[in-house]
Amino acid sequence: ALRTYASTAVISEFMQDPATGKPEWIELLNTGADSISLRGWSLASEDASFSLSQLSVFVPPGGFVLLVEDPALDADYFADALCPVVKPLGWDPLLRDGDVIVLRDAQGKTVDSLCYGEGWFPVKKGVSVERVSVGRASNSPSNWQHSSAAKGATPGFKNSATNVQSAFKLNVKNRRFTPGCGCETEKLFIDLHLPSGGSLIIEQPDP
């Protein structure tokens, strides 16, 4: 099934101050379980709105798509991107210190939006701004930071700023557990680490 409506695509990275001779671009990530078609979708700023594509551009689950001001400015820059590279039917230059990016579906509904302001982050020429977590609000300054990738960006790939949840960890410090002995091994010490948002259920069997 194809989702042509809302909510599974998010703005995941953008380049608002590219190096000389390179284009501005915005990366979208499909966080849903189904493919989405971007046909009829649009991108808007404070001053303009333009269609992404009149063709059917499909983005698979967990996949990216790059919306590029003009891919011809530096074709080699996106050569290793394993995702669609789309030149929208128009482009309103992104302001360095503050701007609005609104993503709308074919029905005109807002799918995701970002309003970054002056002072959110210092501008670094040629370095993109990456979303830290797709589960957190897009308009939170703490959810965005500069890319730490050697290239200065990760177009079409997992963000360098993405929070990687730690795995479940259980460490039993005292494995020689001797209940009721009156000695040091009478107590059992357990270190438990849960991933962010994780939960644990402890059940005690009936005697």
PDB file of C-alpha atoms in Angstrom:
ATOM      1  CA  ALA A   1       0.000   0.000   0.000  1.00  0.00           C
ATOM      2  CA  LEU A   2       1.140   3.568  -0.641  1.00  0.00           C
ATOM      3  CA  ARG A   3       0.630   6.309   1.898  1.00  0.00           C
ATOM      4  CA  THR A   4      -0.145   9.508   0.076  1.00  0.00           C
ATOM      5  CA  TYR A   5      -1.215  11.249   3.263  1.00  0.00           C
ATOM      6  CA  ALA A   6       0.668  12.851   6.075  1.00  0.00           C
ATOM      7  CA  SER A   7       2.709  11.974   9.051  1.00  0.00           C
ATOM      8  CA  THR A   8       5.308   9.428   7.997  1.00  0.00           C
ATOM      9  CA  ALA A   9       7.752  11.828   6.312  1.00  0.00           C
ATOM     10  CA  VAL A  10       9.884  14.194   8.378  1.00  0.00           C
ATOM     11  CA  ILE A  11      12.473  16.864   7.667  1.00  0.00           C
ATOM     12  CA  SER A  12      15.680  15.163   8.788  1.00  0.00           C
ATOM     13  CA  GLU A  13      18.531  17.376   7.556  1.00  0.00           C
ATOM     14  CA  PHE A  14      19.104  20.592   5.606  1.00  0.00           C
ATOM     15  CA  MET A  15      21.927  22.654   4.162  1.00  0.00           C
ATOM     16  CA  GLN A  16      21.152  26.351   4.389  1.00  0.00           C
ATOM     17  CA  ASP A  17      24.681  27.706   3.849  1.00  0.00           C
ATOM     18  CA  PRO A  18      26.493  25.421   1.380  1.00  0.00           C
ATOM     19  CA  ALA A  19      30.112  25.770   0.377  1.00  0.00           C
ATOM     20  CA  THR A  20      30.796  27.900  -2.677  1.00  0.00           C
ATOM     21  CA  GLY A  21      29.558  26.231  -5.857  1.00  0.00           C
ATOM     22  CA  LYS A  22      27.337  23.713  -4.052  1.00  0.00           C
ATOM     23  CA  PRO A  23      23.529  23.758  -3.799  1.00  0.00           C
ATOM     24  CA  GLU A  24      21.160  24.112  -0.882  1.00  0.00           C
ATOM     25  CA  TRP A  25      19.186  20.976  -0.084  1.00  0.00           C
ATOM     26  CA  ILE A  26      16.664  19.436   2.288  1.00  0.00           C
ATOM     27  CA  GLU A  27      16.545  15.764   3.239  1.00  0.00           C
ATOM     28  CA  LEU A  28      13.316  13.938   4.071  1.00  0.00           C
ATOM     29  CA  LEU A  29      13.058  10.610   5.897  1.00  0.00           C
ATOM     30  CA  ASN A  30      10.147   8.179   5.671  1.00  0.00           C
ATOM     31  CA  THR A  31       9.622   6.947   9.239  1.00  0.00           C
ATOM     32  CA  GLY A  32       6.574   4.834   8.402  1.00  0.00           C
ATOM     33  CA  ALA A  33       6.078   1.172   7.592  1.00  0.00           C
ATOM     34  CA  ASP A  34       4.833   1.787   4.028  1.00  0.00           C
ATOM     35  CA  SER A  35       6.232   3.491   0.950  1.00  0.00           C
ATOM     36  CA  ILE A  36       5.061   7.015   0.248  1.00  0.00           C
ATOM     37  CA  SER A  37       4.594   8.827  -3.051  1.00  0.00           C
ATOM     38  CA  LEU A  38       5.633  12.480  -3.178  1.00  0.00           C
ATOM     39  CA  ARG A  39       3.583  13.237  -6.267  1.00  0.00           C
ATOM     40  CA  GLY A  40       1.690  16.470  -5.697  1.00  0.00           C
ATOM     41  CA  TRP A  41       3.540  17.273  -2.466  1.00  0.00           C
ATOM     42  CA  SER A  42       4.873  20.773  -1.903  1.00  0.00           C
ATOM     43  CA  LEU A  43       7.495  22.654   0.046  1.00  0.00           C
ATOM     44  CA  ALA A  44       6.874  26.124   1.413  1.00  0.00           C
ATOM     45  CA  SER A  45       8.877  28.850   3.084  1.00  0.00           C
ATOM     46  CA  GLU A  46       7.851  32.167   4.559  1.00  0.00           C
ATOM     47  CA  ASP A  47       7.696  33.740   1.104  1.00  0.00           C
ATOM     48  CA  ALA A  48       6.916  31.003  -1.421  1.00  0.00           C
ATOM     49  CA  SER A  49       5.457  27.565  -2.078  1.00  0.00           C
ATOM     50  CA  PHE A  50       6.371  25.163  -4.869  1.00  0.00           C
ATOM     51  CA  SER A  51       5.647  21.584  -5.930  1.00  0.00           C
ATOM     52  CA  LEU A  52       8.193  18.855  -5.315  1.00  0.00           C
ATOM     53  CA  SER A  53       7.402  16.841  -8.421  1.00  0.00           C
ATOM     54  CA  GLN A  54       4.590  16.048 -10.823  1.00  0.00           C
ATOM     55  CA  LEU A  55       6.069  12.567 -11.186  1.00  0.00           C
ATOM     56  CA  SER A  56       5.670   9.677  -8.772  1.00  0.00           C
ATOM     57  CA  VAL A  57       8.737   9.723  -6.538  1.00  0.00           C
ATOM     58  CA  PHE A  58       8.541   6.788  -4.144  1.00  0.00           C
ATOM     59  CA  VAL A  59      10.305   6.702  -0.787  1.00  0.00           C
ATOM     60  CA  PRO A  60      10.496   3.264   0.888  1.00  0.00           C
ATOM     61  CA  PRO A  61      10.130   2.696   4.646  1.00  0.00           C
ATOM     62  CA  GLY A  62      13.226   4.029   6.377  1.00  0.00           C
ATOM     63  CA  GLY A  63      14.348   5.631   3.120  1.00  0.00           C
ATOM     64  CA  PHE A  64      15.467   9.143   2.283  1.00  0.00           C
ATOM     65  CA  VAL A  65      14.818  11.605  -0.513  1.00  0.00           C
ATOM     66  CA  LEU A  66      16.903  14.699  -1.227  1.00  0.00           C
ATOM     67  CA  LEU A  67      15.242  17.912  -2.384  1.00  0.00           C
ATOM     68  CA  VAL A  68      18.034  19.844  -4.057  1.00  0.00           C
ATOM     69  CA  GLU A  69      18.095  23.430  -5.286  1.00  0.00           C
ATOM     70  CA  ASP A  70      20.030  22.381  -8.400  1.00  0.00           C
ATOM     71  CA  PRO A  71      21.768  18.965  -8.491  1.00  0.00           C
ATOM     72  CA  ALA A  72      23.764  20.089 -11.539  1.00  0.00           C
ATOM     73  CA  LEU A  73      25.738  22.560  -9.408  1.00  0.00           C
ATOM     74  CA  ASP A  74      27.795  19.658  -8.036  1.00  0.00           C
ATOM     75  CA  ALA A  75      26.658  16.239  -9.231  1.00  0.00           C
ATOM     76  CA  ASP A  76      29.562  14.473  -7.486  1.00  0.00           C
ATOM     77  CA  TYR A  77      28.359  15.728  -4.094  1.00  0.00           C
ATOM     78  CA  PHE A  78      25.312  13.428  -4.249  1.00  0.00           C
ATOM     79  CA  ALA A  79      26.932  10.619  -6.245  1.00  0.00           C
ATOM     80  CA  ASP A  80      27.001   8.180  -3.309  1.00  0.00           C
ATOM     81  CA  ALA A  81      23.455   8.947  -2.106  1.00  0.00           C
ATOM     82  CA  LEU A  82      21.404   5.752  -2.423  1.00  0.00           C
ATOM     83  CA  CYS A  83      18.086   7.604  -2.640  1.00  0.00           C
ATOM     84  CA  PRO A  84      16.119   9.792  -5.057  1.00  0.00           C
ATOM     85  CA  VAL A  85      17.612  13.236  -5.716  1.00  0.00           C
ATOM     86  CA  VAL A  86      14.788  15.564  -6.724  1.00  0.00           C
ATOM     87  CA  LYS A  87      14.940  19.092  -8.095  1.00  0.00           C
ATOM     88  CA  PRO A  88      11.655  20.742  -7.035  1.00  0.00           C
ATOM     89  CA  LEU A  89       9.728  22.851  -9.523  1.00  0.00           C
ATOM     90  CA  GLY A  90      10.893  25.966  -7.681  1.00  0.00           C
ATOM     91  CA  TRP A  91      13.233  26.960  -4.883  1.00  0.00           C
ATOM     92  CA  ASP A  92      13.178  29.757  -2.328  1.00  0.00           C
ATOM     93  CA  PRO A  93      16.706  30.235  -0.929  1.00  0.00           C
ATOM     94  CA  LEU A  94      17.023  29.209   2.720  1.00  0.00           C
ATOM     95  CA  LEU A  95      18.057  32.011   5.021  1.00  0.00           C
ATOM     96  CA  ARG A  96      21.147  31.271   7.079  1.00  0.00           C
ATOM     97  CA  ASP A  97      20.023  32.642  10.437  1.00  0.00           C
ATOM     98  CA  GLY A  98      16.332  31.816  10.440  1.00  0.00           C
ATOM     99  CA  ASP A  99      13.655  30.545   8.101  1.00  0.00           C
ATOM    100  CA  VAL A 100      10.534  28.431   7.773  1.00  0.00           C
ATOM    101  CA  ILE A 101      10.325  25.051   6.015  1.00  0.00           C
ATOM    102  CA  VAL A 102       6.879  23.484   5.602  1.00  0.00           C
ATOM    103  CA  LEU A 103       6.248  20.104   3.974  1.00  0.00           C
ATOM    104  CA  ARG A 104       2.713  19.476   2.674  1.00  0.00           C
ATOM    105  CA  ASP A 105       1.150  16.389   1.125  1.00  0.00           C
ATOM    106  CA  ALA A 106      -0.937  16.204  -2.048  1.00  0.00           C
ATOM    107  CA  GLN A 107      -4.054  17.233  -0.092  1.00  0.00           C
ATOM    108  CA  GLY A 108      -2.319  20.342   1.228  1.00  0.00           C
ATOM    109  CA  LYS A 109      -2.030  19.021   4.782  1.00  0.00           C
ATOM    110  CA  THR A 110       1.116  19.886   6.726  1.00  0.00           C
ATOM    111  CA  VAL A 111       3.205  16.751   7.198  1.00  0.00           C
ATOM    112  CA  ASP A 112       6.136  18.361   8.999  1.00  0.00           C
ATOM    113  CA  SER A 113       7.423  21.872   9.537  1.00  0.00           C
ATOM    114  CA  LEU A 114      10.444  23.639  10.924  1.00  0.00           C
ATOM    115  CA  CYS A 115      10.856  27.238  11.995  1.00  0.00           C
ATOM    116  CA  TYR A 116      14.483  27.733  12.943  1.00  0.00           C
ATOM    117  CA  GLY A 117      15.459  31.046  14.451  1.00  0.00           C
ATOM    118  CA  GLU A 118      18.476  33.228  14.868  1.00  0.00           C
ATOM    119  CA  GLY A 119      20.675  31.921  17.658  1.00  0.00           C
ATOM    120  CA  TRP A 120      19.576  28.303  17.352  1.00  0.00           C
ATOM    121  CA  PHE A 121      23.029  27.343  16.130  1.00  0.00           C
ATOM    122  CA  PRO A 122      26.039  29.215  14.781  1.00  0.00           C
ATOM    123  CA  VAL A 123      26.218  29.085  11.000  1.00  0.00           C
ATOM    124  CA  LYS A 124      28.994  26.853   9.677  1.00  0.00           C
ATOM    125  CA  LYS A 125      29.517  27.218   5.950  1.00  0.00           C
ATOM    126  CA  GLY A 126      29.369  23.897   4.147  1.00  0.00           C
ATOM    127  CA  VAL A 127      28.087  22.036   7.229  1.00  0.00           C
ATOM    128  CA  SER A 128      24.502  20.776   7.351  1.00  0.00           C
ATOM    129  CA  VAL A 129      22.078  20.847  10.254  1.00  0.00           C
ATOM    130  CA  GLU A 130      20.819  17.404  11.308  1.00  0.00           C
ATOM    131  CA  ARG A 131      17.787  16.317  13.267  1.00  0.00           C
ATOM    132  CA  VAL A 132      18.770  14.441  16.412  1.00  0.00           C
ATOM    133  CA  SER A 133      15.558  12.459  16.957  1.00  0.00           C
ATOM    134  CA  VAL A 134      12.536  11.970  14.680  1.00  0.00           C
ATOM    135  CA  GLY A 135      10.463  11.269  17.786  1.00  0.00           C
ATOM    136  CA  ARG A 136      10.970  14.754  19.184  1.00  0.00           C
ATOM    137  CA  ALA A 137       9.441  18.049  18.066  1.00  0.00           C
ATOM    138  CA  SER A 138      10.938  19.514  14.897  1.00  0.00           C
ATOM    139  CA  ASN A 139      10.685  23.040  16.312  1.00  0.00           C
ATOM    140  CA  SER A 140      12.832  22.331  19.367  1.00  0.00           C
ATOM    141  CA  PRO A 141      16.325  23.897  19.063  1.00  0.00           C
ATOM    142  CA  SER A 142      17.836  21.045  21.109  1.00  0.00           C
ATOM    143  CA  ASN A 143      16.649  18.571  18.454  1.00  0.00           C
ATOM    144  CA  TRP A 144      19.006  19.998  15.826  1.00  0.00           C
ATOM    145  CA  GLN A 145      22.771  20.201  15.639  1.00  0.00           C
ATOM    146  CA  HIS A 146      25.539  20.504  13.093  1.00  0.00           C
ATOM    147  CA  SER A 147      26.697  17.383  11.299  1.00  0.00           C
ATOM    148  CA  SER A 148      29.892  15.861  12.652  1.00  0.00           C
ATOM    149  CA  ALA A 149      30.507  13.848   9.463  1.00  0.00           C
ATOM    150  CA  ALA A 150      33.848  14.314   7.714  1.00  0.00           C
ATOM    151  CA  LYS A 151      31.984  15.489   4.606  1.00  0.00           C
ATOM    152  CA  GLY A 152      30.156  18.092   6.647  1.00  0.00           C
ATOM    153  CA  ALA A 153      26.816  16.408   5.987  1.00  0.00           C
ATOM    154  CA  THR A 154      25.133  13.021   5.541  1.00  0.00           C
ATOM    155  CA  PRO A 155      22.810  13.447   2.522  1.00  0.00           C
ATOM    156  CA  GLY A 156      20.917  10.200   1.949  1.00  0.00           C
ATOM    157  CA  PHE A 157      22.426   8.491   4.982  1.00  0.00           C
ATOM    158  CA  LYS A 158      21.763   8.193   8.713  1.00  0.00           C
ATOM    159  CA  ASN A 159      22.482  11.440  10.520  1.00  0.00           C
ATOM    160  CA  SER A 160      25.683  11.681  12.534  1.00  0.00           C
ATOM    161  CA  ALA A 161      23.668  13.494  15.214  1.00  0.00           C
ATOM    162  CA  THR A 162      21.090  10.727  15.627  1.00  0.00           C
ATOM    163  CA  ASN A 163      20.693   9.423  19.147  1.00  0.00           C
ATOM    164  CA  VAL A 164      21.456   5.711  19.211  1.00  0.00           C
ATOM    165  CA  GLN A 165      19.586   4.066  22.026  1.00  0.00           C
ATOM    166  CA  SER A 166      21.715   1.889  24.252  1.00  0.00           C
ATOM    167  CA  ALA A 167      20.886  -1.775  24.389  1.00  0.00           C
ATOM    168  CA  PHE A 168      19.338  -3.434  27.448  1.00  0.00           C
ATOM    169  CA  LYS A 169      22.096  -4.254  29.924  1.00  0.00           C
ATOM    170  CA  LEU A 170      21.925  -6.390  33.044  1.00  0.00           C
ATOM    171  CA  ASN A 171      24.911  -6.935  35.287  1.00  0.00           C
ATOM    172  CA  VAL A 172      24.813  -9.101  38.405  1.00  0.00           C
ATOM    173  CA  LYS A 173      27.649  -7.978  40.672  1.00  0.00           C
ATOM    174  CA  ASN A 174      27.454 -10.803  43.190  1.00  0.00           C
ATOM    175  CA  ARG A 175      26.875 -14.160  41.545  1.00  0.00           C
ATOM    176  CA  ARG A 176      27.506 -16.134  44.750  1.00  0.00           C
ATOM    177  CA  PHE A 177      24.149 -15.314  46.247  1.00  0.00           C
ATOM    178  CA  THR A 178      23.555 -17.044  49.589  1.00  0.00           C
ATOM    179  CA  PRO A 179      20.311 -15.819  51.170  1.00  0.00           C
ATOM    180  CA  GLY A 180      20.186 -15.887  54.980  1.00  0.00           C
ATOM    181  CA  CYS A 181      23.861 -16.677  55.430  1.00  0.00           C
ATOM    182  CA  GLY A 182      24.632 -13.533  57.429  1.00  0.00           C
ATOM    183  CA  CYS A 183      27.666 -12.945  55.224  1.00  0.00           C
ATOM    184  CA  GLU A 184      28.632 -10.661  52.346  1.00  0.00           C
ATOM    185  CA  THR A 185      26.934 -12.888  49.781  1.00  0.00           C
ATOM    186  CA  GLU A 186      23.590 -12.538  51.510  1.00  0.00           C
ATOM    187  CA  LYS A 187      22.723  -9.582  49.263  1.00  0.00           C
ATOM    188  CA  LEU A 188      22.400  -9.614  45.525  1.00  0.00           C
ATOM    189  CA  PHE A 189      23.433  -6.463  43.641  1.00  0.00           C
ATOM    190  CA  ILE A 190      22.056  -5.899  40.130  1.00  0.00           C
ATOM    191  CA  ASP A 191      22.905  -3.062  37.740  1.00  0.00           C
ATOM    192  CA  LEU A 192      20.194  -2.530  35.158  1.00  0.00           C
ATOM    193  CA  HIS A 193      20.299  -0.171  32.161  1.00  0.00           C
ATOM    194  CA  LEU A 194      17.222   0.360  30.012  1.00  0.00           C
ATOM    195  CA  PRO A 195      17.119   2.149  26.646  1.00  0.00           C
ATOM    196  CA  SER A 196      15.353   5.496  26.644  1.00  0.00           C
ATOM    197  CA  GLY A 197      11.621   4.846  26.739  1.00  0.00           C
ATOM    198  CA  GLY A 198      12.143   1.205  27.706  1.00  0.00           C
ATOM    199  CA  SER A 199      10.286  -0.615  30.460  1.00  0.00           C
ATOM    200  CA  LEU A 200      10.817  -3.613  32.680  1.00  0.00           C
ATOM    201  CA  ILE A 201       8.340  -5.905  34.423  1.00  0.00           C
ATOM    202  CA  ILE A 202       9.571  -7.858  37.449  1.00  0.00           C
ATOM    203  CA  GLU A 203       7.420 -10.705  38.625  1.00  0.00           C
ATOM    204  CA  GLN A 204       7.912 -12.660  41.860  1.00  0.00           C
ATOM    205  CA  PRO A 205       6.671 -16.232  41.691  1.00  0.00           C
ATOM    206  CA  ASP A 206       4.413 -17.511  44.438  1.00  0.00           C
ATOM    207  CA  PRO A 207       6.274 -19.457  47.149  1.00  0.00           C
TER     208      PRO A 207
END
